[in-house]
XYZ file of C-alpha atoms in Angstrom:
410
model
C -0.941 237.740 51.162
C -0.311 240.804 53.152
C 1.459 239.393 55.202
C -0.381 241.649 58.057
C 0.288 239.744 61.821
C -2.295 241.857 64.195
C -2.261 239.185 66.792
C 1.807 238.561 67.419
C 0.979 235.858 68.763
C 4.654 233.619 68.527
C 5.413 230.112 69.602
C 8.313 228.572 69.541
C 9.054 225.974 67.100
C 12.609 222.913 67.395
C 13.947 221.756 64.276
C 12.130 218.330 64.337
C 8.818 220.095 62.785
C 10.757 222.709 60.930
C 12.175 219.570 58.604
C 8.506 218.642 58.504
C 7.670 220.737 56.860
C 10.437 219.793 54.001
C 8.872 217.958 52.010
C 12.659 215.870 50.551
C 14.573 213.688 53.624
C 18.155 214.771 52.710
C 19.053 218.936 52.373
C 22.262 216.849 50.590
C 23.374 214.229 48.457
C 27.033 213.905 48.348
C 29.571 210.703 47.877
C 32.510 210.851 48.650
C 33.192 208.875 44.757
C 30.653 208.321 42.111
C 29.349 210.885 38.566
C 27.931 214.277 39.392
C 23.764 213.677 38.064
C 23.165 217.569 38.785
C 22.863 220.135 41.436
C 20.882 219.911 44.401
C 18.155 222.617 43.493
C 17.713 223.747 47.455
C 21.301 224.696 48.476
C 23.689 224.715 44.977
C 25.667 221.384 46.329
C 27.090 218.692 44.037
C 24.241 215.482 44.402
C 27.770 213.138 43.136
C 26.054 209.640 43.209
C 28.573 205.680 42.937
C 25.428 204.092 41.852
C 28.082 200.850 42.191
C 27.964 201.158 46.160
C 24.181 200.565 46.196
C 22.768 197.484 47.394
C 22.405 197.259 43.379
C 23.326 198.656 40.552
C 19.818 199.856 38.673
C 17.921 202.645 38.309
C 14.849 203.927 36.614
C 13.613 206.746 34.606
C 10.325 208.090 34.298
C 9.308 212.198 32.422
C 7.301 213.570 30.156
C 8.325 213.374 26.353
C 10.543 216.578 25.984
C 11.465 216.072 29.522
C 15.529 215.767 29.397
C 15.336 212.350 30.173
C 17.776 210.628 27.292
C 20.055 214.194 27.779
C 20.069 213.211 32.305
C 21.109 209.060 30.492
C 23.424 210.468 27.456
C 25.675 212.443 30.327
C 25.086 209.805 33.231
C 27.112 207.931 30.206
C 29.725 210.083 29.453
C 30.639 211.112 32.865
C 30.445 206.186 33.655
C 33.312 206.229 30.481
C 34.544 208.427 31.846
C 35.502 206.502 34.864
C 36.565 202.982 33.247
C 32.286 202.255 33.243
C 31.491 199.584 30.150
C 27.725 200.565 28.735
C 25.800 199.594 26.268
C 22.705 201.299 24.762
C 19.139 200.013 23.303
C 18.955 203.600 21.305
C 14.745 204.406 20.107
C 15.301 207.219 18.236
C 18.395 207.178 16.700
C 19.629 209.765 19.801
C 23.122 207.580 20.446
C 24.782 207.866 17.133
C 26.647 210.896 17.630
C 27.846 210.116 21.351
C 29.106 206.219 20.080
C 31.159 208.488 16.915
C 32.892 211.785 19.487
C 34.012 208.799 21.876
C 35.339 205.836 19.020
C 31.961 203.053 20.512
C 30.019 200.959 18.160
C 26.861 201.603 16.799
C 24.758 198.928 14.718
C 21.818 199.327 13.227
C 18.727 196.839 13.900
C 16.373 196.862 10.748
C 15.157 195.095 8.779
C 17.230 195.402 5.480
C 20.773 196.178 8.513
C 23.687 194.483 7.679
C 24.324 193.721 11.728
C 22.165 190.915 12.613
C 21.934 188.802 15.616
C 21.717 184.955 16.323
C 18.543 183.883 19.207
C 20.268 180.664 19.778
C 23.503 181.858 20.604
C 24.913 180.459 23.684
C 28.071 182.333 26.048
C 30.275 179.962 27.107
C 29.603 178.563 30.312
C 31.685 180.159 33.478
C 33.774 178.412 36.310
C 30.336 178.254 39.024
C 28.414 177.099 36.062
C 27.797 174.184 34.620
C 26.950 173.628 30.795
C 23.515 172.044 31.125
C 22.620 175.918 33.982
C 24.535 177.363 29.774
C 21.674 175.594 28.327
C 18.003 175.376 30.254
C 18.818 178.971 30.587
C 19.389 179.832 27.719
C 16.053 177.352 25.989
C 13.974 179.195 28.536
C 14.381 182.631 27.408
C 13.764 181.453 23.676
C 11.144 181.085 24.403
C 10.334 184.182 26.160
C 11.161 184.834 22.867
C 9.082 183.593 20.622
C 6.050 183.516 22.729
C 6.750 187.387 21.849
C 7.392 186.434 18.302
C 3.853 184.147 17.599
C 1.921 186.373 19.669
C 1.138 183.684 22.890
C 1.684 179.844 22.726
C -0.948 177.516 24.133
C 0.650 174.379 26.337
C 0.787 172.657 24.722
C 3.108 174.171 21.887
C 5.092 175.823 24.488
C 5.911 172.407 25.184
C 6.506 171.181 21.918
C 8.543 173.817 21.602
C 10.984 173.604 24.415
C 11.075 170.157 23.262
C 11.901 171.197 19.713
C 14.861 173.986 20.476
C 16.219 171.256 22.767
C 16.678 168.792 19.683
C 17.797 171.405 17.399
C 20.605 171.853 19.700
C 21.537 168.308 19.638
C 21.489 168.666 16.004
C 24.998 170.053 16.456
C 26.354 168.224 19.033
C 25.132 170.952 21.626
C 23.911 168.813 24.463
C 23.403 169.434 28.919
C 26.969 167.059 28.576
C 29.206 168.473 26.233
C 31.429 170.910 25.588
C 30.104 173.631 23.097
C 32.181 176.642 23.999
C 34.042 176.320 20.099
C 30.695 174.697 18.161
C 28.586 177.050 15.112
C 24.872 177.643 17.052
C 22.216 176.545 15.087
C 19.883 179.631 13.160
C 16.219 179.532 13.562
C 15.899 177.519 10.113
C 17.036 175.359 11.778
C 13.820 175.398 14.476
C 11.754 175.080 11.595
C 12.630 172.634 10.177
C 12.788 170.546 13.334
C 9.809 171.646 14.040
C 8.400 170.894 10.717
C 9.090 167.160 11.202
C 7.886 167.025 14.921
C 4.250 165.361 15.704
C 2.112 168.470 16.284
C 5.252 170.937 15.910
C 3.824 171.584 11.987
C 1.808 174.746 13.062
C 4.054 176.576 14.731
C 7.198 176.206 11.749
C 4.366 176.944 9.665
C 3.907 180.975 12.139
C 8.029 181.262 12.189
C 8.434 180.847 8.201
C 7.574 184.755 7.817
C 10.773 185.013 9.603
C 12.647 182.555 7.832
C 11.380 182.320 4.346
C 8.987 185.926 4.170
C 9.473 189.433 4.127
C 11.043 189.130 8.523
C 13.712 186.837 7.701
C 16.767 188.982 7.260
C 16.173 190.258 9.995
C 16.590 187.033 12.546
C 17.391 184.165 11.140
C 21.043 185.093 10.187
C 24.944 184.630 11.882
C 25.759 186.856 14.681
C 28.035 189.306 13.370
C 28.378 192.787 15.880
C 30.974 192.961 18.349
C 30.477 194.731 21.365
C 34.508 194.854 21.963
C 34.256 198.355 23.052
C 33.781 201.516 25.499
C 30.628 201.972 24.033
C 27.948 200.308 21.900
C 25.176 201.014 21.162
C 22.108 199.404 19.263
C 19.707 200.788 17.444
C 16.052 200.205 16.773
C 14.774 203.154 15.290
C 14.666 202.133 11.656
C 12.277 198.590 13.025
C 9.195 198.279 12.088
C 6.573 199.006 15.210
C 5.653 195.527 15.005
C 8.973 193.933 15.715
C 10.619 196.578 17.746
C 9.341 194.417 20.975
C 10.890 191.199 19.517
C 14.562 192.781 18.308
C 14.767 194.541 21.839
C 14.222 191.552 23.629
C 16.860 189.994 21.139
C 19.406 192.276 21.987
C 19.037 192.587 25.801
C 19.608 188.309 25.479
C 22.613 189.035 23.117
C 23.898 191.175 26.177
C 23.017 189.136 28.862
C 25.261 186.681 27.165
C 27.958 188.330 27.184
C 27.306 189.722 29.994
C 27.541 186.093 31.636
C 30.841 185.734 30.200
C 33.072 187.974 30.871
C 32.619 189.957 34.429
C 33.245 193.842 34.182
C 31.472 196.661 35.066
C 29.034 197.653 33.516
C 25.797 199.570 31.920
C 23.049 198.526 30.124
C 20.659 200.910 29.650
C 17.147 200.062 27.921
C 15.723 203.128 26.620
C 11.726 203.553 26.086
C 11.549 200.417 28.167
C 7.604 200.500 27.714
C 8.066 198.593 24.593
C 8.716 195.607 26.494
C 6.922 196.661 29.114
C 3.738 195.983 26.036
C 4.467 192.062 26.456
C 4.215 189.700 29.742
C 7.238 188.047 28.809
C 9.248 191.313 27.525
C 8.177 193.325 31.159
C 9.799 189.689 32.749
C 12.468 189.307 30.767
C 13.429 192.870 31.843
C 12.686 192.097 35.229
C 14.729 189.015 35.482
C 17.822 190.977 34.569
C 17.036 193.580 36.646
C 17.354 191.409 39.766
C 20.055 188.919 38.375
C 22.971 191.617 36.903
C 24.200 193.096 40.206
C 25.617 188.960 39.940
C 27.405 190.477 37.024
C 28.681 193.352 37.674
C 25.748 194.731 35.240
C 24.017 198.093 36.091
C 20.753 198.458 34.733
C 19.308 202.086 33.560
C 15.237 201.601 32.378
C 13.957 204.872 30.847
C 10.769 205.714 29.675
C 7.890 207.869 29.219
C 5.096 205.945 29.140
C 4.571 205.953 32.856
C 1.072 204.151 32.748
C 2.348 201.095 30.785
C 5.159 200.876 32.840
C 3.294 201.381 36.273
C 0.170 199.109 35.100
C 2.631 196.015 34.325
C 3.221 193.967 37.330
C 6.469 193.771 36.793
C 6.918 197.715 35.953
C 6.619 198.620 39.959
C 9.045 195.506 41.008
C 12.052 197.123 38.798
C 11.357 200.022 40.705
C 11.565 198.206 43.957
C 15.319 196.931 42.296
C 16.323 200.352 41.596
C 18.164 201.695 43.447
C 17.983 205.101 41.899
C 14.807 206.263 40.978
C 14.861 209.892 38.964
C 11.847 211.396 38.657
C 11.648 214.314 35.624
C 8.828 216.767 34.518
C 5.672 214.624 34.342
C 2.501 215.778 32.924
C -0.706 216.485 34.613
C -2.221 212.366 33.776
C 0.330 210.858 35.455
C 1.915 212.445 38.827
C -0.505 211.329 39.967
C 0.162 207.676 39.969
C 3.432 208.441 40.209
C 2.857 209.815 43.478
C 0.957 206.589 44.908
C 3.683 204.888 43.755
C 6.802 206.504 44.891
C 4.735 208.539 48.146
C 5.808 211.412 47.408
C 3.566 214.365 49.075
C 1.628 217.388 47.556
C 4.715 219.279 47.328
C 6.930 216.541 45.863
C 4.202 216.614 43.439
C 4.024 219.872 42.470
C 7.172 219.753 41.769
C 7.080 217.712 39.254
C 4.260 219.425 37.888
C 5.747 222.918 37.228
C 9.471 222.110 36.826
C 12.177 222.711 33.913
C 13.780 220.669 31.651
C 16.408 219.050 33.528
C 14.713 219.856 36.620
C 13.051 216.879 39.137
C 13.215 214.385 41.975
C 16.384 212.355 42.343
C 16.686 209.283 44.467
C 19.275 207.102 46.296
C 18.077 204.739 48.447
C 16.147 206.617 51.375
C 17.348 209.682 50.178
C 16.243 212.308 47.756
C 16.333 215.797 46.258
C 14.835 217.916 44.211
C 17.788 218.119 41.026
C 18.856 220.306 38.455
C 20.787 218.068 35.718
C 23.987 220.838 34.651
C 26.289 220.354 31.878
C 29.020 221.485 30.526
C 29.117 223.272 27.706
C 31.405 220.495 25.737
C 29.285 217.788 26.877
C 26.118 219.554 25.805
C 27.752 219.331 22.230
C 28.117 216.072 22.749
C 25.113 215.020 24.025
C 21.969 217.151 22.677
C 18.754 216.432 21.474
C 17.915 219.952 20.497
C 16.968 220.044 16.725
C 17.853 223.269 16.628
C 21.459 222.867 18.310
C 21.687 219.084 15.960
C 21.669 221.472 12.586
C 24.230 224.288 13.633
C 26.370 221.798 14.720
C 26.491 220.161 11.912
C 26.447 222.964 9.887
C 29.954 223.780 11.397
C 30.586 220.165 11.073
C 30.153 219.987 7.489
C 32.206 223.548 6.647
C 35.460 222.636 9.043
C 34.917 219.390 5.796
C 34.993 222.004 3.219
C 37.624 224.607 4.619
C 39.856 221.146 4.879
C 39.291 220.167 1.218
C 39.940 223.385 0.124
C 43.617 223.411 2.062
């Protein structure tokens, strides 16, 4: 502690052993193109990167509540829009509404009483490299996964019956593997219920589906689709959805987005905030992992954000999603989760303590094999658009109201 060297014995070291004392692989993480993620805390250089230049376009972000993960994500969304990337966000806490309003995007509130609906039976038009049979088969598989979540699981017999019933439901609208269904109206959930009710062994499944077609939850999923995602930024809010239905809603939205992505090839980013909601069920986690594996083919980047590290990493698909993500961002962590992250990401003790002691918006940024300590940095204008601070939001709301009143009196 007194820095007193009474022995005065000196040993020369070359740069290799000296560098091993520094916990980060790279002092610099600056690409020739891309967006600004933040500042390198070691040397104040820019952390500038393009996710679409990596072997895959996916990212994961882990942080404790209030550590700045949504702020960092909104900042990336805003800057990605400037570079011509279409962005679709699943917003669990209505944090992206002002951002969507500011940039002229679309904001859909998905709830039991919402006027916005998504029909899970929608089918994308087949691309040149796909056959209608492939599209139909893929959609049926995804639908069975959705119904497993909705119905609280299926026995192997029920799984088989439901698969056959979905096929017959599509056939009732002249949608078959051999047909051109690009201009055919898809069925809705009540059509499937009717098929099951008249199918041997399907009566029980029809009864379990009835609460989604006639009961309290009928307005949620048993409607034709009326949302248009033809905007640079589209946000789906599930804040007002009941907790029991929230994983279903998120699965349904991602399923719809996946159909849109497969139909038209363009550079897109899908943001799934609080992804642990979907990771709570095996079918939801498997579906998200399937998107992470296949989305590069469709020029789609998947950004997965969560504060519940345990639920995410304890799923067998959680670590697989991390493996399929070229970018990882670890912001400030709690003592309860930091050991799990250290083990998963092979962090040194120095990096572990850095995540515990970081301020809001600080952490470690991984890109491929390189990683640096990062500080998220936004301009004043960007901060006003993306802030989640309640005091700032109240001040912005007050300023907007004063401006509106001033215009009314003129």
